XYZ file of C-alpha atoms in Angstrom:
375
model
C 0.000 0.000 0.000
C 1.480 3.329 -1.055
C 1.638 6.410 1.162
C -0.803 8.176 -1.137
C -3.330 5.333 -0.747
C -2.898 5.515 3.031
C -3.572 9.262 2.963
C -6.698 8.856 0.835
C -8.039 6.047 2.995
C -7.376 8.016 6.185
C -9.222 11.062 4.857
C -12.115 8.853 3.751
C -12.667 7.151 7.118
C -11.929 10.203 9.274
C -13.652 12.849 7.133
C -10.582 15.039 7.658
C -8.425 17.164 5.411
C -5.113 16.696 7.216
C -2.559 13.969 6.514
C -1.873 11.301 9.145
C 1.292 11.661 11.209
C 1.673 7.946 11.912
C 0.118 4.750 10.601
C -0.095 1.463 12.488
C -0.726 -1.468 10.136
C -0.486 -4.879 11.739
C -1.837 -8.431 11.711
C -1.944 -10.692 14.773
C -3.297 -14.166 15.415
C -2.794 -14.454 19.174
C -4.394 -13.980 21.627
C -7.020 -12.997 19.059
C -7.032 -12.868 15.239
C -6.778 -9.193 14.218
C -6.228 -7.209 11.057
C -5.855 -3.561 11.868
C -5.123 -0.310 10.055
C -4.882 2.683 12.392
C -3.844 6.310 11.929
C -2.721 9.139 14.197
C -3.970 12.513 12.847
C -1.861 15.635 12.503
C -4.261 17.742 14.561
C -7.584 17.699 16.387
C -10.454 20.081 17.137
C -10.841 19.326 20.833
C -8.111 21.870 21.613
C -10.377 24.627 20.296
C -13.094 23.782 22.813
C -15.382 22.272 20.194
C -16.470 19.377 22.385
C -15.027 16.005 23.215
C -13.887 13.903 20.270
C -15.812 10.766 19.440
C -13.948 7.444 19.116
C -12.639 6.997 15.602
C -12.044 3.256 15.176
C -14.660 1.076 13.476
C -15.019 -2.636 14.227
C -15.489 -5.297 11.519
C -15.818 -9.071 11.502
C -14.978 -10.827 8.220
C -15.298 -7.444 6.426
C -18.808 -6.898 7.832
C -19.269 -3.706 9.829
C -20.255 -4.498 13.418
C -19.904 -1.100 15.042
C -19.054 2.329 13.661
C -16.794 4.315 15.994
C -16.791 1.570 18.618
C -16.055 2.926 22.131
C -14.582 -0.283 23.563
C -11.771 -0.891 21.073
C -9.316 1.638 22.525
C -9.212 3.509 25.860
C -10.832 6.909 25.942
C -7.491 8.747 26.005
C -6.748 7.277 22.540
C -9.977 8.649 21.085
C -7.920 10.652 18.568
C -6.861 7.431 16.778
C -8.676 6.762 13.505
C -8.918 3.491 11.592
C -10.511 0.083 11.171
C -10.133 -3.246 12.961
C -11.258 -6.572 11.489
C -11.339 -9.694 13.644
C -12.782 -12.988 12.306
C -12.938 -14.227 15.915
C -15.768 -11.831 16.703
C -19.356 -13.036 16.151
C -21.396 -10.873 13.795
C -23.931 -10.292 16.577
C -21.412 -8.942 19.056
C -23.020 -5.512 19.084
C -26.144 -7.129 20.553
C -24.227 -9.494 22.817
C -21.557 -7.143 24.149
C -21.991 -8.328 27.729
C -21.417 -11.985 26.788
C -18.404 -11.137 24.628
C -16.793 -8.619 26.978
C -13.743 -10.885 27.480
C -13.194 -11.016 23.720
C -13.460 -7.249 23.400
C -11.125 -6.835 26.361
C -8.460 -8.900 24.607
C -8.980 -6.894 21.415
C -8.659 -3.625 23.315
C -5.500 -4.763 25.114
C -3.723 -5.886 21.934
C -4.558 -2.739 19.956
C -3.731 -0.351 22.791
C -0.329 -1.888 23.467
C 0.442 -1.945 19.753
C -0.358 1.766 19.387
C 1.675 2.729 22.467
C 4.598 0.576 21.344
C 4.506 2.180 17.909
C 4.541 5.674 19.445
C 7.505 4.688 21.616
C 9.373 3.406 18.566
C 8.620 6.607 16.642
C 9.802 8.783 19.548
C 13.230 7.131 19.298
C 13.278 6.865 15.507
C 12.140 10.403 14.613
C 12.288 12.764 17.600
C 11.251 15.810 15.558
C 8.127 14.151 14.194
C 7.254 12.800 17.637
C 7.636 16.321 19.084
C 5.071 17.483 16.509
C 2.732 14.694 17.633
C 3.286 15.454 21.306
C 2.544 19.153 20.859
C -0.911 18.142 19.629
C -1.708 15.049 21.694
C 0.504 15.198 24.784
C -2.468 16.073 26.996
C -4.222 12.886 25.882
C -1.265 10.784 27.011
C -1.234 12.510 30.405
C -4.955 11.848 30.638
C -4.153 8.191 30.057
C -1.672 8.188 32.939
C -4.438 9.493 35.211
C -7.244 7.238 33.988
C -5.520 3.968 33.060
C -3.279 2.866 35.956
C -2.429 -0.425 34.225
C -0.846 1.513 31.334
C 0.975 4.237 33.258
C 4.398 2.592 32.939
C 3.998 2.370 29.151
C 2.770 5.952 29.013
C 5.618 7.136 31.256
C 7.960 6.431 28.315
C 5.892 8.708 26.059
C 5.202 11.812 28.159
C 7.487 14.819 27.870
C 8.031 17.814 30.140
C 9.713 21.178 29.812
C 13.081 21.164 31.575
C 14.703 23.962 33.555
C 17.628 23.475 31.175
C 15.528 24.644 28.251
C 14.322 21.595 26.343
C 11.446 19.116 26.311
C 12.676 15.868 27.835
C 11.403 12.400 28.605
C 11.697 10.916 32.070
C 14.321 8.542 30.677
C 16.424 11.475 29.441
C 16.096 13.205 32.807
C 17.222 10.150 34.773
C 20.102 9.470 32.373
C 21.717 12.809 33.251
C 20.996 12.809 36.987
C 24.068 13.101 39.237
C 24.928 9.977 41.204
C 24.010 11.642 44.504
C 20.509 12.636 43.289
C 17.891 10.024 44.126
C 14.648 11.823 43.155
C 13.115 13.382 40.049
C 12.077 16.959 40.843
C 9.145 18.780 39.248
C 7.384 22.107 39.678
C 3.879 23.111 38.566
C 3.489 26.781 37.595
C 1.329 28.909 35.240
C 4.212 29.430 32.792
C 7.929 28.873 32.315
C 8.771 32.405 33.434
C 6.688 31.918 36.592
C 8.450 28.624 37.301
C 11.903 30.143 36.825
C 10.995 33.002 39.204
C 9.362 30.750 41.794
C 10.853 30.727 45.299
C 10.491 26.944 45.223
C 12.993 26.802 42.346
C 15.641 29.072 43.899
C 17.720 26.457 45.683
C 17.563 24.044 42.732
C 18.769 26.779 40.401
C 21.570 27.684 42.818
C 22.804 24.089 42.904
C 22.151 23.491 39.177
C 19.669 20.680 39.832
C 17.455 19.996 36.823
C 13.700 20.421 37.409
C 10.796 19.410 35.191
C 8.128 22.093 34.697
C 4.408 21.546 34.206
C 1.978 24.298 33.292
C -1.439 22.608 33.473
C -3.428 21.002 36.298
C -3.219 17.666 34.480
C 0.586 17.816 34.786
C 0.241 17.789 38.562
C -2.224 14.885 38.412
C 0.050 13.020 36.002
C 3.112 13.367 38.243
C 1.206 12.251 41.325
C -0.320 9.284 39.494
C 3.060 8.151 38.184
C 4.624 8.399 41.635
C 7.979 7.100 40.465
C 9.918 6.228 37.356
C 12.719 3.696 37.059
C 12.795 3.328 40.831
C 13.136 7.086 41.412
C 10.402 9.049 43.154
C 8.775 12.058 41.507
C 8.999 14.830 44.103
C 7.451 18.291 43.921
C 9.770 21.213 44.609
C 7.013 22.551 46.848
C 7.216 19.525 49.135
C 8.239 20.302 52.682
C 10.729 17.431 52.546
C 12.721 18.939 49.670
C 15.669 21.055 50.763
C 18.627 21.901 48.556
C 19.942 25.222 49.839
C 23.219 26.191 51.430
C 24.127 25.013 54.900
C 25.117 28.365 56.440
C 21.611 29.770 56.909
C 20.841 31.759 60.045
C 18.281 30.897 62.686
C 15.018 32.740 63.213
C 15.014 34.557 66.540
C 12.358 33.393 69.056
C 10.950 36.941 69.249
C 10.475 37.209 65.482
C 9.046 33.689 65.186
C 6.582 34.479 67.983
C 5.607 37.767 66.291
C 4.852 35.905 63.054
C 2.737 33.286 64.818
C 0.742 35.913 66.723
C -0.277 37.717 63.541
C -0.960 34.831 61.168
C -4.052 32.601 60.782
C -4.471 29.468 62.885
C -3.942 27.180 59.875
C -0.258 28.212 59.895
C 0.988 25.450 62.170
C 4.671 26.397 62.254
C 6.976 29.328 61.525
C 10.603 28.381 61.059
C 13.841 29.453 59.411
C 14.104 28.335 55.818
C 16.888 26.092 54.534
C 15.819 26.473 50.912
C 15.339 30.174 50.166
C 18.029 32.210 48.431
C 16.496 35.538 47.374
C 12.877 35.380 48.606
C 11.835 36.399 52.131
C 9.261 33.674 52.830
C 7.575 30.609 51.385
C 4.676 28.277 52.205
C 5.440 24.562 52.669
C 3.477 21.454 53.527
C 0.448 22.834 51.718
C -2.136 21.396 49.380
C -1.593 21.390 45.640
C -2.788 24.634 44.046
C -3.990 22.858 40.894
C -5.907 20.268 42.924
C -7.433 23.089 44.957
C -8.605 24.853 41.791
C -10.059 21.597 40.525
C -11.977 21.096 43.786
C -13.266 24.678 43.563
C -14.409 24.086 39.985
C -16.279 20.945 41.045
C -17.868 22.875 43.911
C -19.128 25.568 41.538
C -20.452 22.944 39.116
C -22.458 21.448 41.972
C -24.014 24.794 42.861
C -21.533 25.948 45.506
C -19.652 29.234 45.606
C -16.218 27.639 45.260
C -15.027 29.016 48.600
C -12.626 26.649 50.346
C -10.677 27.192 53.573
C -6.923 26.705 53.328
C -5.556 23.492 54.768
C -2.878 23.548 57.461
C 0.586 24.551 56.281
C 3.926 25.944 57.447
C 5.674 29.244 56.789
C 9.406 29.250 56.163
C 11.180 32.583 56.590
C 14.568 33.571 55.190
C 16.476 35.179 58.117
C 19.140 36.518 55.724
C 16.704 38.541 53.635
C 16.920 42.353 54.106
C 13.155 42.650 54.701
C 13.296 40.068 57.486
C 16.336 41.694 59.088
C 14.593 45.081 59.068
C 11.396 43.483 60.350
C 13.209 42.053 63.381
C 14.172 45.582 64.408
C 10.713 47.005 63.636
C 8.798 44.646 65.977
C 10.060 46.753 68.883
C 10.097 50.234 67.360
C 7.138 50.079 64.924
C 4.940 47.092 65.840
C 1.975 48.258 63.730
C 4.064 48.544 60.591
C 5.743 45.227 61.400
C 2.327 43.563 61.630
C 1.392 44.852 58.171
C 4.682 43.576 56.734
C 4.215 40.110 58.303
C 0.733 39.777 56.820
C 1.960 40.997 53.433
C 4.861 38.549 53.436
C 2.390 35.769 54.191
C 0.069 36.789 51.360
C 3.043 37.053 48.994
C 3.972 33.488 49.941
C 0.382 32.364 49.299
C 0.511 33.966 45.838
C 3.792 32.189 45.058
C 2.136 28.905 46.070
C -0.976 29.680 43.991
C -3.189 29.574 47.085
C -4.489 33.142 47.355
C -8.002 33.019 45.928
C -8.672 36.778 45.851
C -5.606 39.090 45.638
C -7.917 42.086 46.056
C -8.007 41.313 49.769
C -4.462 42.717 49.982
C -5.312 46.168 48.620
C -6.282 47.916 51.896
C -3.095 46.631 53.551
C -0.939 47.753 50.609
C -2.537 51.216 50.853
C -1.630 51.318 54.554
C 1.941 50.281 53.806
C 2.277 52.997 51.169
C 1.255 55.588 53.727
C 4.054 54.670 56.164
């Protein structure tokens, strides 16, 4: 079959104008007899908000159509795949006996899914540029698969890519291959954009020690990392985690008076105020907190169910950088200008909440900022 015939057939079955990026043409006789011709499109319309894509693989038995756009042939995250599958092992009445033949369909689904994922893995190593084009369009689908298909997450872990602090899109395998011997974890950071990630206080110590960090910019990136948990025996650890510390060892202690002043003027859900061992150029940071992307997702669900989306903050800790000029000045001000010091403490806390993505309404800071400007 020529490439031109493949293109014409793809456009005929998919009703699309684009050319396919990849084609998967295979025949198998175990564990089930299959003849399959599948295509990966060049683009999709779901990214434009035009609704969820319908499955695109039709099921045949002995060249007789059983089901058009059958939902059970491939997992939902592969709904962008287009093509046809013919299996003589399937009875012609399977569409009316789907419950009785669920084991047969399950085998069919397993074989096709693994074949598609294996083909994508091969293409990622064979033609990195073409795979990058595919991933730019369909990377979110693969991350969705990590979150929704636990049995396939190790296969999908080979396919997902993330932006690196060193400036390129990398696989988890590439990241681990260039890890120093003394680094045992894979570090990641979720932020709205690359510039926000690079400027994040959670990235400061990693940047100082030249530790590579993977960046994610969407809520699904956070879900994907948490679902994966580890790769190649190495844990995936968020830079925001309270257990991550990579800063210099000569940090100063926080004086008891200043720590007490912070605690007296912060909400009750701040369970601890302590000197930071991670900060380099920022005055304060929140640790031990809930994921900002998961919090936004919970708020969205609340609104969809008729709520107002308001959610109290969970318990967390505040780490303060004793070497920062603002903190040094603040320690003197708690005796001479306690009112101004109180305003600064609350502003530092809100700044830390913003950096963590946990401040729901920044407008709440405006009266305090006005008071600070009048000092």
